Amino acid sequence: MTNYESVDFFTDESLLEDPYPYFEHLRSKCPVVATPHYGVVAVSGYDEATEIYRNHETFSSCNSVVGPFAAFPEPLEGDDVSEIIDRNRDQLPMNEHMVTMDASMHARERALLMRLITPKRLKENEAFMWSAVDRQLDEFIGDGRCEFISAYAQPFAMLVVADVLGVPEADHQSFRQFFGLSANPGGIRVATGGAEATDYSQQPLNALDSLDEWFATYIEDRRREPRRDVLTDLALANYTDGSTPDVASVVRTATFLFAAGQETTARLLATGLKYLAENPELQDELRSHRERIPDFIEEALRIESPVKADFRLARRAISVGGVDIEAGTPVMLLNGAANRDPRRFECPAEFRIDRANAKEHLAFGRGTHSCPGGPLARAEGRISIERILDRMRDIRLSEEHHGPPGDRRFQYEPTWVLRGLHDLHIEFTPIEAPK
């Protein structure tokens, strides 16, 4: 039995399959509590996590991706370490991407992204999704079985984000091969469990270099010869002050959306299919009442938040939830724990499609750094589930791979950043696609 008092969240593989008892242990001590490793303060309470997410002036996002392994060349000493953070932030992994930026720097880059993810563009993208779902399902539907993540979730999510960014359809297959052949298919994975968890000396500052080069070619081409396409809109977009971003800034905006958008959406889709496969009556319910599919998606996001741990670094001394946090403290926001806080969600371990406040979950964070791709992920989930229910009946888990009811076994990705199944083998009865 795991000793939760001494367990190392970042390296202990016993927490991979089911981290929720550990989260409950932390919350039973205090929703904001110091842990015995790396100086981390863990936040498992909903209200406390929301407060920290919204207080972007006190809590820096510079370590959002690398957590307590953000190595500064000088000690973070004093009651306010803002100057030290800002002076050395360019030494941290992923510093070039908006997820790690603060204040005006973040606002400027996010505004550039939001000029791309407009309601009009998302509506156009949704039309693409309907055809992309069927094209992807057509690749395996006749087999009556598949490993759902590699057969559907990852390639579908990749194609959708590629379309949002305006990647020409002629290049879609090349992008599939790029992700499928890389050592890191389906998205970015910049922090893992096990021995790798503390070895950030070997991590590149920018884990998306190869993808950056690809998009740089697109952006440079569109600036030389503008076309009537989305990539041109992105290439020619200005900051809110009217200045023109350099190519590298535009590229980083595109590639981070491209990579991060796939990773979390693929996990959402896998969670949804897992719950459908385990609950046949839910399949029938959603087929009869398609208007309930958005509620299903929200509850899937709540009960299995794709982001397991997000991080902030305290710029100055502050008290949260009655607990003092010193300047320079790495603060771990456990979204999956907050989304199961019984003070906010009744019987939080139960999957309830009729949960009235499911949409209050923190799966997409809160505040200025809330996930800009949230509407996109919701649409991908809604359309995927609806079309899958059109084309599959009797969706069930493969007992060969996951064991019989009552003795299921699942393998989860060995990462402390993300929560997601490594594989999901399903079986089903194919049905003819409605016209």
mmCIF file with all atom_site columns, C-alpha atoms in Angstrom, residues 1-84:
data_model
loop_
_atom_site.group_PDB
_atom_site.id
_atom_site.type_symbol
_atom_site.label_atom_id
_atom_site.label_alt_id
_atom_site.label_comp_id
_atom_site.label_asym_id
_atom_site.label_entity_id
_atom_site.label_seq_id
_atom_site.pdbx_PDB_ins_code
_atom_site.Cartn_x
_atom_site.Cartn_y
_atom_site.Cartn_z
_atom_site.occupancy
_atom_site.B_iso_or_equiv
_atom_site.pdbx_formal_charge
_atom_site.auth_seq_id
_atom_site.auth_comp_id
_atom_site.auth_asym_id
_atom_site.auth_atom_id
_atom_site.pdbx_PDB_model_num
ATOM 1  C CA . MET A 1 1  ? 0.000   0.000  0.000   1.00 0.00 ? 1  MET A CA 1
ATOM 2  C CA . THR A 1 2  ? 1.348   3.413  -0.976  1.00 0.00 ? 2  THR A CA 1
ATOM 3  C CA . ASN A 1 3  ? 2.515   5.653  1.854   1.00 0.00 ? 3  ASN A CA 1
ATOM 4  C CA . TYR A 1 4  ? 0.982   8.953  0.811   1.00 0.00 ? 4  TYR A CA 1
ATOM 5  C CA . GLU A 1 5  ? 2.939   10.888 3.431   1.00 0.00 ? 5  GLU A CA 1
ATOM 6  C CA . SER A 1 6  ? 6.243   10.206 1.696   1.00 0.00 ? 6  SER A CA 1
ATOM 7  C CA . VAL A 1 7  ? 5.233   9.407  -1.890  1.00 0.00 ? 7  VAL A CA 1
ATOM 8  C CA . ASP A 1 8  ? 6.947   11.431 -4.626  1.00 0.00 ? 8  ASP A CA 1
ATOM 9  C CA . PHE A 1 9  ? 4.231   12.556 -7.027  1.00 0.00 ? 9  PHE A CA 1
ATOM 10 C CA . PHE A 1 10 ? 6.770   13.105 -9.795  1.00 0.00 ? 10 PHE A CA 1
ATOM 11 C CA . THR A 1 11 ? 8.413   9.685  -9.801  1.00 0.00 ? 11 THR A CA 1
ATOM 12 C CA . ASP A 1 12 ? 6.140   7.139  -8.103  1.00 0.00 ? 12 ASP A CA 1
ATOM 13 C CA . GLU A 1 13 ? 4.502   5.019  -10.799 1.00 0.00 ? 13 GLU A CA 1
ATOM 14 C CA . SER A 1 14 ? 1.933   3.692  -8.313  1.00 0.00 ? 14 SER A CA 1
ATOM 15 C CA . LEU A 1 15 ? 0.077   6.982  -8.759  1.00 0.00 ? 15 LEU A CA 1
ATOM 16 C CA . LEU A 1 16 ? -0.257  6.703  -12.535 1.00 0.00 ? 16 LEU A CA 1
ATOM 17 C CA . GLU A 1 17 ? -3.304  4.455  -12.750 1.00 0.00 ? 17 GLU A CA 1
ATOM 18 C CA . ASP A 1 18 ? -5.275  6.132  -9.987  1.00 0.00 ? 18 ASP A CA 1
ATOM 19 C CA . PRO A 1 19 ? -3.920  9.363  -8.479  1.00 0.00 ? 19 PRO A CA 1
ATOM 20 C CA . TYR A 1 20 ? -7.220  10.342 -6.882  1.00 0.00 ? 20 TYR A CA 1
ATOM 21 C CA . PRO A 1 21 ? -6.727  8.680  -3.472  1.00 0.00 ? 21 PRO A CA 1
ATOM 22 C CA . TYR A 1 22 ? -3.473  10.635 -3.203  1.00 0.00 ? 22 TYR A CA 1
ATOM 23 C CA . PHE A 1 23 ? -5.282  13.842 -4.127  1.00 0.00 ? 23 PHE A CA 1
ATOM 24 C CA . GLU A 1 24 ? -7.897  13.107 -1.465  1.00 0.00 ? 24 GLU A CA 1
ATOM 25 C CA . HIS A 1 25 ? -5.136  12.506 1.058   1.00 0.00 ? 25 HIS A CA 1
ATOM 26 C CA . LEU A 1 26 ? -3.639  15.903 0.303   1.00 0.00 ? 26 LEU A CA 1
ATOM 27 C CA . ARG A 1 27 ? -6.995  17.645 0.575   1.00 0.00 ? 27 ARG A CA 1
ATOM 28 C CA . SER A 1 28 ? -7.793  15.888 3.856   1.00 0.00 ? 28 SER A CA 1
ATOM 29 C CA . LYS A 1 29 ? -4.694  17.524 5.323   1.00 0.00 ? 29 LYS A CA 1
ATOM 30 C CA . CYS A 1 30 ? -5.386  20.920 3.784   1.00 0.00 ? 30 CYS A CA 1
ATOM 31 C CA . PRO A 1 31 ? -6.484  22.168 0.320   1.00 0.00 ? 31 PRO A CA 1
ATOM 32 C CA . VAL A 1 32 ? -3.137  24.017 0.254   1.00 0.00 ? 32 VAL A CA 1
ATOM 33 C CA . VAL A 1 33 ? -0.341  21.923 1.718   1.00 0.00 ? 33 VAL A CA 1
ATOM 34 C CA . ALA A 1 34 ? 3.456   21.708 1.599   1.00 0.00 ? 34 ALA A CA 1
ATOM 35 C CA . THR A 1 35 ? 4.796   18.415 0.246   1.00 0.00 ? 35 THR A CA 1
ATOM 36 C CA . PRO A 1 36 ? 8.103   16.769 1.246   1.00 0.00 ? 36 PRO A CA 1
ATOM 37 C CA . HIS A 1 37 ? 9.593   16.998 -2.251  1.00 0.00 ? 37 HIS A CA 1
ATOM 38 C CA . TYR A 1 38 ? 11.231  19.832 -4.208  1.00 0.00 ? 38 TYR A CA 1
ATOM 39 C CA . GLY A 1 39 ? 9.698   22.523 -1.988  1.00 0.00 ? 39 GLY A CA 1
ATOM 40 C CA . VAL A 1 40 ? 6.332   22.109 -3.711  1.00 0.00 ? 40 VAL A CA 1
ATOM 41 C CA . VAL A 1 41 ? 3.074   23.397 -2.261  1.00 0.00 ? 41 VAL A CA 1
ATOM 42 C CA . ALA A 1 42 ? 0.184   21.319 -3.601  1.00 0.00 ? 42 ALA A CA 1
ATOM 43 C CA . VAL A 1 43 ? -3.251  22.850 -4.190  1.00 0.00 ? 43 VAL A CA 1
ATOM 44 C CA . SER A 1 44 ? -6.084  20.313 -4.294  1.00 0.00 ? 44 SER A CA 1
ATOM 45 C CA . GLY A 1 45 ? -8.988  22.623 -3.396  1.00 0.00 ? 45 GLY A CA 1
ATOM 46 C CA . TYR A 1 46 ? -11.250 24.120 -6.043  1.00 0.00 ? 46 TYR A CA 1
ATOM 47 C CA . ASP A 1 47 ? -11.603 27.590 -4.529  1.00 0.00 ? 47 ASP A CA 1
ATOM 48 C CA . GLU A 1 48 ? -7.923  27.823 -3.717  1.00 0.00 ? 48 GLU A CA 1
ATOM 49 C CA . ALA A 1 49 ? -6.843  26.732 -7.214  1.00 0.00 ? 49 ALA A CA 1
ATOM 50 C CA . THR A 1 50 ? -9.242  29.249 -8.764  1.00 0.00 ? 50 THR A CA 1
ATOM 51 C CA . GLU A 1 51 ? -7.829  32.026 -6.594  1.00 0.00 ? 51 GLU A CA 1
ATOM 52 C CA . ILE A 1 52 ? -4.280  31.251 -7.692  1.00 0.00 ? 52 ILE A CA 1
ATOM 53 C CA . TYR A 1 53 ? -5.218  30.945 -11.360 1.00 0.00 ? 53 TYR A CA 1
ATOM 54 C CA . ARG A 1 54 ? -6.806  34.382 -11.270 1.00 0.00 ? 54 ARG A CA 1
ATOM 55 C CA . ASN A 1 55 ? -3.971  36.056 -9.364  1.00 0.00 ? 55 ASN A CA 1
ATOM 56 C CA . HIS A 1 56 ? -1.541  36.284 -12.256 1.00 0.00 ? 56 HIS A CA 1
ATOM 57 C CA . GLU A 1 57 ? 0.202   39.285 -10.713 1.00 0.00 ? 57 GLU A CA 1
ATOM 58 C CA . THR A 1 58 ? 1.461   37.238 -7.759  1.00 0.00 ? 58 THR A CA 1
ATOM 59 C CA . PHE A 1 59 ? 1.855   33.830 -9.401  1.00 0.00 ? 59 PHE A CA 1
ATOM 60 C CA . SER A 1 60 ? 4.143   33.584 -12.428 1.00 0.00 ? 60 SER A CA 1
ATOM 61 C CA . SER A 1 61 ? 3.535   31.036 -15.170 1.00 0.00 ? 61 SER A CA 1
ATOM 62 C CA . CYS A 1 62 ? 7.241   30.759 -15.985 1.00 0.00 ? 62 CYS A CA 1
ATOM 63 C CA . ASN A 1 63 ? 7.335   27.197 -14.585 1.00 0.00 ? 63 ASN A CA 1
ATOM 64 C CA . SER A 1 64 ? 3.917   26.131 -15.855 1.00 0.00 ? 64 SER A CA 1
ATOM 65 C CA . VAL A 1 65 ? 5.351   23.269 -17.892 1.00 0.00 ? 65 VAL A CA 1
ATOM 66 C CA . VAL A 1 66 ? 8.463   22.264 -15.934 1.00 0.00 ? 66 VAL A CA 1
ATOM 67 C CA . GLY A 1 67 ? 7.089   22.617 -12.419 1.00 0.00 ? 67 GLY A CA 1
ATOM 68 C CA . PRO A 1 68 ? 9.600   22.437 -9.576  1.00 0.00 ? 68 PRO A CA 1
ATOM 69 C CA . PHE A 1 69 ? 12.435  21.660 -11.995 1.00 0.00 ? 69 PHE A CA 1
ATOM 70 C CA . ALA A 1 70 ? 12.742  25.265 -13.142 1.00 0.00 ? 70 ALA A CA 1
ATOM 71 C CA . ALA A 1 71 ? 16.439  25.887 -12.495 1.00 0.00 ? 71 ALA A CA 1
ATOM 72 C CA . PHE A 1 72 ? 17.467  29.509 -11.960 1.00 0.00 ? 72 PHE A CA 1
ATOM 73 C CA . PRO A 1 73 ? 21.133  30.580 -12.073 1.00 0.00 ? 73 PRO A CA 1
ATOM 74 C CA . GLU A 1 74 ? 20.694  32.491 -8.818  1.00 0.00 ? 74 GLU A CA 1
ATOM 75 C CA . PRO A 1 75 ? 18.732  31.715 -5.661  1.00 0.00 ? 75 PRO A CA 1
ATOM 76 C CA . LEU A 1 76 ? 15.143  32.923 -5.331  1.00 0.00 ? 76 LEU A CA 1
ATOM 77 C CA . GLU A 1 77 ? 15.652  34.813 -2.095  1.00 0.00 ? 77 GLU A CA 1
ATOM 78 C CA . GLY A 1 78 ? 13.650  37.606 -0.495  1.00 0.00 ? 78 GLY A CA 1
ATOM 79 C CA . ASP A 1 79 ? 9.981   38.479 -0.049  1.00 0.00 ? 79 ASP A CA 1
ATOM 80 C CA . ASP A 1 80 ? 9.626   39.431 -3.725  1.00 0.00 ? 80 ASP A CA 1
ATOM 81 C CA . VAL A 1 81 ? 11.562  37.511 -6.383  1.00 0.00 ? 81 VAL A CA 1
ATOM 82 C CA . SER A 1 82 ? 9.865   39.084 -9.411  1.00 0.00 ? 82 SER A CA 1
ATOM 83 C CA . GLU A 1 83 ? 13.044  40.731 -10.661 1.00 0.00 ? 83 GLU A CA 1
ATOM 84 C CA . ILE A 1 84 ? 15.000  37.475 -10.448 1.00 0.00 ? 84 ILE A CA 1
#
